[in-house]
Every structure is written in C-alpha cells, then in structure tokens.
CSV table of C-alpha atoms and ligand atoms in Angstrom, one decimal:
chain,number,residue,atom,x,y,z
Q,1,MET,CA,77.8,-10.3,-90.2
Q,2,ALA,CA,74.5,-8.5,-89.6
Q,3,LEU,CA,71.6,-8.6,-92.1
Q,4,GLU,CA,71.6,-5.5,-94.3
Q,5,LEU,CA,68.4,-4.1,-95.9
Q,6,TYR,CA,68.7,-1.7,-98.9
Q,7,TRP,CA,65.4,0.1,-99.2
Q,8,GLY,CA,63.8,3.4,-100.3
Q,9,SER,CA,61.4,5.6,-98.4
Q,10,GLY,CA,57.8,5.0,-99.5
Q,11,SER,CA,58.5,1.7,-101.4
Q,12,PRO,CA,55.6,-0.6,-100.5
Q,13,TYR,CA,57.8,-3.6,-101.5
Q,14,ALA,CA,60.7,-2.6,-99.2
Q,15,TRP,CA,58.1,-1.9,-96.4
Q,16,ARG,CA,57.1,-5.6,-96.5
Q,17,VAL,CA,60.6,-6.7,-95.6
Q,18,GLN,CA,61.0,-4.1,-92.9
Q,19,LEU,CA,57.8,-5.3,-91.3
Q,20,ALA,CA,59.1,-8.9,-91.4
Q,21,LEU,CA,62.5,-8.0,-89.9
Q,22,GLU,CA,60.9,-6.0,-87.1
Q,23,TYR,CA,58.3,-8.7,-86.4
Q,24,LYS,CA,61.1,-11.3,-86.1
Q,25,ARG,CA,63.1,-8.8,-84.0
Q,26,LEU,CA,66.1,-9.4,-86.1
Q,27,ALA,CA,69.0,-7.0,-85.9
Q,28,TYR,CA,69.8,-5.4,-89.3
Q,29,GLU,CA,71.7,-2.6,-90.8
Q,30,SER,CA,69.3,-0.2,-92.5
Q,31,ARG,CA,70.6,1.1,-95.8
Q,32,LEU,CA,68.2,3.9,-96.9
Q,33,LEU,CA,68.8,4.7,-100.6
Q,34,GLN,CA,67.8,8.0,-102.2
Q,35,PHE,CA,65.7,7.4,-105.3
Q,36,SER,CA,66.1,11.0,-106.3
Q,37,MET,CA,69.9,10.4,-106.5
Q,38,GLN,CA,69.5,7.1,-108.3
Q,39,GLU,CA,71.4,5.3,-105.5
Q,40,HIS,CA,69.4,2.2,-106.3
Q,41,LYS,CA,71.1,2.1,-109.7
Q,42,SER,CA,74.7,2.4,-108.4
Q,43,PRO,CA,77.2,-0.2,-109.6
Q,44,GLN,CA,77.2,-1.7,-106.2
Q,45,MET,CA,73.4,-2.1,-106.1
Q,46,LEU,CA,73.3,-3.4,-109.7
Q,47,ARG,CA,75.8,-6.0,-108.8
Q,48,MET,CA,73.3,-7.2,-106.1
Q,49,ASN,CA,70.1,-6.7,-108.1
Q,50,PRO,CA,70.6,-6.2,-111.9
Q,51,ARG,CA,67.1,-4.9,-112.0
Q,52,GLY,CA,68.1,-1.8,-110.0
Q,53,ARG,CA,65.1,-2.1,-107.6
Q,54,VAL,CA,64.6,-2.3,-103.9
Q,55,PRO,CA,64.3,-4.1,-101.6
Q,56,VAL,CA,67.6,-5.9,-101.6
Q,57,LEU,CA,68.5,-8.0,-98.5
Q,58,ARG,CA,72.0,-9.2,-97.8
Q,59,ASP,CA,72.8,-11.8,-95.2
Q,60,GLY,CA,76.6,-12.4,-95.2
Q,61,ASP,CA,77.5,-13.6,-98.6
Q,62,PHE,CA,73.9,-14.3,-99.6
Q,63,VAL,CA,71.8,-11.7,-101.4
Q,64,VAL,CA,68.1,-11.9,-102.2
Q,65,PHE,CA,65.8,-9.4,-103.9
Q,66,GLU,CA,62.1,-9.4,-104.8
Q,67,SER,CA,60.1,-8.7,-101.6
Q,68,LEU,CA,58.2,-12.0,-101.4
Q,69,ALA,CA,61.5,-13.9,-101.9
Q,70,CYS,CA,63.0,-11.9,-99.1
Q,71,LEU,CA,60.1,-12.8,-96.8
Q,72,LEU,CA,60.4,-16.5,-97.6
Q,73,TYR,CA,64.2,-16.4,-97.1
Q,74,LEU,CA,63.8,-14.7,-93.7
Q,75,ASP,CA,61.2,-17.2,-92.6
Q,76,ARG,CA,63.3,-20.3,-93.6
Q,77,LYS,CA,66.4,-18.9,-92.1
Q,78,TYR,CA,64.9,-17.3,-88.9
Q,79,PRO,CA,61.7,-19.4,-88.4
Q,80,GLU,CA,60.4,-17.7,-85.2
Q,81,PRO,CA,57.9,-16.2,-85.1
Q,82,PRO,CA,56.7,-17.6,-88.5
Q,83,LEU,CA,55.5,-15.5,-91.4
Q,84,PHE,CA,53.9,-18.3,-93.3
Q,85,GLY,CA,52.0,-20.0,-90.6
Q,86,ARG,CA,52.7,-23.2,-88.6
Q,87,THR,CA,50.8,-25.8,-90.7
Q,88,PRO,CA,50.8,-26.6,-94.4
Q,89,GLU,CA,47.2,-25.4,-94.6
Q,90,GLU,CA,48.1,-22.0,-93.1
Q,91,ALA,CA,51.1,-21.7,-95.5
Q,92,GLY,CA,48.8,-22.5,-98.5
Q,93,THR,CA,46.2,-20.0,-97.4
Q,94,ILE,CA,48.7,-17.3,-96.7
Q,95,MET,CA,50.3,-17.8,-100.2
Q,96,ARG,CA,46.9,-17.9,-101.8
Q,97,VAL,CA,45.9,-14.6,-100.3
Q,98,ILE,CA,49.2,-13.1,-101.3
Q,99,CYS,CA,48.9,-14.4,-104.9
Q,100,GLU,CA,45.3,-13.1,-105.1
Q,101,TYR,CA,46.4,-9.7,-104.0
Q,102,GLN,CA,49.3,-9.6,-106.5
Q,103,ALA,CA,47.3,-11.1,-109.4
Q,104,TYR,CA,44.1,-9.1,-109.0
Q,105,ALA,CA,44.6,-6.0,-107.0
Q,106,GLU,CA,48.1,-4.7,-106.9
Q,107,HIS,CA,48.6,-3.6,-110.4
Q,108,HIS,CA,45.3,-1.6,-110.4
Q,109,LEU,CA,46.1,-0.1,-107.0
Q,110,MET,CA,49.6,1.0,-108.3
Q,111,GLU,CA,47.9,2.4,-111.4
Q,112,ILE,CA,45.8,4.7,-109.2
Q,113,VAL,CA,48.7,5.7,-107.0
Q,114,HIS,CA,50.9,6.5,-110.0
Q,115,ALA,CA,48.2,8.5,-111.7
Q,116,VAL,CA,47.5,10.6,-108.5
Q,117,PHE,CA,51.2,11.3,-107.8
Q,118,PHE,CA,52.7,11.6,-111.3
Q,119,GLU,CA,50.1,12.0,-114.0
Q,120,ASN,CA,47.3,14.2,-115.2
Q,121,MET,CA,44.2,12.7,-113.6
Q,122,ASP,CA,41.9,14.2,-116.2
Q,123,GLU,CA,43.8,12.6,-119.1
Q,124,ARG,CA,43.8,9.2,-117.3
Q,125,ALA,CA,40.2,9.4,-116.0
Q,126,GLU,CA,38.9,6.3,-117.8
Q,127,GLU,CA,41.7,4.0,-116.8
Q,128,VAL,CA,41.7,5.3,-113.2
Q,129,THR,CA,37.9,4.8,-112.9
Q,130,ARG,CA,38.3,1.2,-114.2
Q,131,ALA,CA,41.2,0.6,-111.7
Q,132,MET,CA,39.2,2.1,-108.9
Q,133,HIS,CA,36.3,-0.3,-109.4
Q,134,VAL,CA,38.6,-3.3,-109.4
Q,135,VAL,CA,40.4,-2.1,-106.3
Q,136,ALA,CA,37.2,-1.3,-104.5
Q,137,GLY,CA,35.9,-4.8,-105.2
Q,138,GLU,CA,39.2,-6.4,-104.0
Q,139,ALA,CA,39.1,-4.2,-100.9
Q,140,ARG,CA,35.6,-5.6,-100.2
Q,141,THR,CA,37.0,-9.1,-100.2
Q,142,ILE,CA,39.8,-8.0,-97.8
Q,143,GLU,CA,37.1,-6.3,-95.7
Q,144,GLY,CA,35.2,-9.5,-95.6
Q,145,ARG,CA,38.3,-11.5,-94.4
Q,146,LEU,CA,39.0,-8.9,-91.7
Q,147,SER,CA,35.4,-8.8,-90.5
Q,148,ALA,CA,35.8,-12.5,-89.6
Q,149,SER,CA,39.3,-12.4,-88.2
Q,150,GLU,CA,41.9,-10.0,-86.8
Q,151,TRP,CA,44.5,-10.8,-89.4
Q,152,LEU,CA,44.2,-11.7,-93.1
Q,153,VAL,CA,44.9,-15.4,-92.4
Q,154,GLY,CA,44.6,-17.2,-89.1
Q,155,GLU,CA,45.2,-16.0,-85.6
Q,156,HIS,CA,48.5,-14.2,-86.1
Q,157,VAL,CA,50.0,-11.6,-88.3
Q,158,SER,CA,51.5,-13.2,-91.3
Q,159,ALA,CA,53.3,-12.6,-94.6
Q,160,ALA,CA,49.9,-11.9,-96.1
Q,161,ASP,CA,49.3,-8.9,-93.8
Q,162,MET,CA,52.9,-7.7,-94.6
Q,163,VAL,CA,52.4,-7.9,-98.3
Q,164,VAL,CA,49.0,-6.2,-98.5
Q,165,PHE,CA,49.4,-3.5,-95.8
Q,166,PRO,CA,52.0,-1.3,-97.5
Q,167,GLY,CA,49.9,-1.1,-100.7
Q,168,ILE,CA,46.8,0.0,-98.8
Q,169,MET,CA,48.8,2.6,-96.9
Q,170,LEU,CA,50.2,3.9,-100.2
Q,171,LEU,CA,46.7,4.1,-101.6
Q,172,LEU,CA,45.4,6.0,-98.6
Q,173,ARG,CA,48.3,8.4,-98.9
Q,174,ALA,CA,47.5,9.0,-102.5
Q,175,MET,CA,43.9,9.7,-101.5
Q,176,GLU,CA,45.1,12.5,-99.2
Q,177,LYS,CA,46.2,14.4,-102.3
Q,178,ARG,CA,44.0,17.1,-103.8
Q,179,GLU,CA,44.5,15.4,-107.2
Q,180,ALA,CA,42.7,12.3,-106.0
Q,181,GLY,CA,39.5,14.4,-106.3
Q,182,ASP,CA,36.3,12.3,-106.3
Q,183,LEU,CA,38.2,9.0,-105.8
Q,184,ARG,CA,38.6,10.0,-102.2
Q,185,SER,CA,35.0,9.5,-101.3
Q,186,ARG,CA,35.2,6.0,-102.8
Q,187,PHE,CA,37.7,5.0,-100.1
Q,188,LEU,CA,37.5,7.5,-97.3
Q,189,PRO,CA,36.7,7.8,-94.5
Q,190,MET,CA,38.0,4.3,-94.0
Q,191,ASP,CA,36.2,4.0,-90.6
Q,192,THR,CA,32.9,4.1,-92.6
Q,193,THR,CA,33.8,2.6,-96.0
Q,194,TYR,CA,36.0,-0.3,-94.8
Q,195,PRO,CA,35.7,-0.4,-91.0
Q,196,ALA,CA,37.4,-3.8,-90.6
Q,197,ILE,CA,40.4,-2.7,-92.7
Q,198,ALA,CA,40.6,0.5,-90.6
Q,199,ARG,CA,40.8,-1.5,-87.4
Q,200,TRP,CA,43.4,-3.8,-88.9
Q,201,ILE,CA,45.5,-0.8,-89.9
Q,202,LYS,CA,45.5,0.2,-86.2
Q,203,ARG,CA,46.6,-3.3,-85.3
Q,204,MET,CA,49.4,-3.3,-87.8
Q,205,GLU,CA,50.5,0.1,-86.5
Q,206,SER,CA,50.8,-1.2,-83.0
Q,207,LEU,CA,53.2,-4.1,-84.0
Q,208,PRO,CA,56.5,-3.8,-82.2
Q,209,GLY,CA,59.0,-1.8,-84.3
Q,210,TYR,CA,56.3,-0.4,-86.6
Q,211,ASP,CA,57.5,3.2,-86.2
Q,212,ARG,CA,60.9,2.2,-87.6
Q,213,THR,CA,59.3,0.9,-90.7
Q,214,PHE,CA,57.2,4.0,-91.4
Q,215,PRO,CA,58.4,5.8,-94.6
Q,216,PRO,CA,60.5,8.7,-93.2
Q,217,HIS,CA,59.5,11.2,-96.0
Q,218,TRP,CA,55.8,10.6,-95.2
Q,219,ARG,CA,56.4,12.3,-91.9
Q,220,GLU,CA,57.3,15.5,-93.8
Q,221,GLY,CA,54.9,17.9,-95.4
Q,222,ALA,CA,52.5,17.3,-98.3
Q,223,PRO,CA,52.2,13.8,-99.9
Q,224,ARG,CA,54.5,13.0,-102.8
Q,225,GLY,CA,55.1,9.5,-103.9
W,1,GSH,N1,58.5,-7.0,-107.5
W,1,GSH,C1,59.5,-6.2,-106.8
W,1,GSH,C2,59.2,-4.8,-107.0
W,1,GSH,C3,60.3,-3.9,-106.5
W,1,GSH,C4,60.1,-2.4,-107.0
W,1,GSH,O1,59.5,-2.2,-108.0
W,1,GSH,N2,60.7,-1.5,-106.3
W,1,GSH,C5,60.6,-0.1,-106.7
W,1,GSH,C6,60.4,0.8,-105.5
W,1,GSH,S1,58.7,0.8,-105.0
W,1,GSH,C7,61.9,0.3,-107.3
W,1,GSH,O2,63.0,0.0,-106.7
W,1,GSH,N3,61.9,1.1,-108.3
W,1,GSH,C8,63.0,1.7,-108.9
W,1,GSH,C9,63.1,1.6,-110.4
W,1,GSH,O3,62.2,0.9,-111.0
W,1,GSH,O4,63.9,2.2,-111.0
W,1,GSH,C10,59.5,-6.6,-105.3
W,1,GSH,O5,58.5,-7.2,-104.9
W,1,GSH,O6,60.5,-6.4,-104.6
C-alpha cells in the first residue's frame, strides 16, 4: 500500500515531511486536511494521532507522527538518498543543527509569526521585540553556516535543511504582512540582510518536486497563516 501523508497547507512541520518524500522520490498519497473545518481533529485522525496535529504519515499498518520522527522513519525505511548523512559524524552534526534550531530558535520564530498573523502587534510589542532579537541572532548563525557551505550540513541537502527551511519561509511570509511593520526591515530584503540564506532558499526551491510541497493557499491572495 502507498505511503499516505496527512497534512495542512502552511504547516511548517508537514512541509518538512513533504520535502523528504519528494527528495526521496517516494510515491505517496497526499491527504490535504482543512484546518478551518477541523479535519485534523476528526475521529479518524485522532485515532492516528491523539494530539490532533499534522503531519501524520501512514505506511501500511504503521503510523508515525511528529515531523522529526517521520523524517527518521522515512530515512530508515527508504535509505536512499539519505536525510541524515552517510557517516556517524554527519548524522551527529545534522541532529545537532536540528536540535539547536528547535531548542533556541523555533519557539521564538513561531511567536513572531503567531503575533503577526493572529494577534495585536502593539499589545505584544515587548515579547515580539525580544523574540525578534533571538531569531535575528540565530539567523546570523545559520547565515554563517551557509556562507561556508551550500547546505546546512555537509555536501548534500539533509534533514537539517528540511527542518529549518519551512520555518524561515513562514517567517518571510509573515514579514510580507502590513502588521509586521518595523520587523520587516530587520529581516528584509533577504538578499542584503542574509545573502547566504537567500541563496540557500533558491537552492531549496530548485529541488525536484519542490513545487508540489509549496503550501497551496500561499499561492492565493494576501498572506494569512
Ligand atoms: N511537534 C509537531 C508539531 C505539529 C503541529 O503543531 N502541527 C500543527 C500545524 S503547523 C497542527 O497540526 N496544529 C493543529 C492544532 O494544534 O490543533 C511536529 O513536529 O510534527
């Protein structure tokens, strides 16, 4: 039976798994769920993931959720091309970069995105400014890595790129919103503020199958979530 991916448009976590499936050129059934209709909370989805979140990946009788777990499963089950490197050293470095992103950047990045899309920025100004400083610092670290190498770790695209990329794209999308105000000049234009990240984004966008992973609702009208 084919792999099935349950996902939602604009979910950075689901996007990671889509990138991995496409990179490995795996055939899969795409099950796009509508957040607005709470389809991710249906009884069928809750049976697979009691947390009611996406992504959820099904492979025959086996179900896995949590995006990083999905990447690891795919890599163990379908090893070529690898997502976690070819040597123990590469695997350790890839996991380290992922852990650093998740521990020190992601929460703050999502705080900014959430504030821009769903909250009153004036009321959240202090927290958002604090988060912005943290994210800008972490972006500098990523910029440093990408100034020295085409991908976040090693010579090839890896799980590290697939974990970090969707978050950065979501942040850039938030920056397109009028509500982002002065934050925009902190991050944009990327070509000037973070030129190595801007070049890396282009490389990610030219990966095979990338277009199929792009959040469909982002192609429509003004940015929302
Ligand atoms: N740590 C999880 C996060 C998954 C997650 O939060 N997904 C969001 C979409 S971006 C979701 O399904 N939210 C629905 C909800 O919380 O009700 C992962 O890496 O997969």
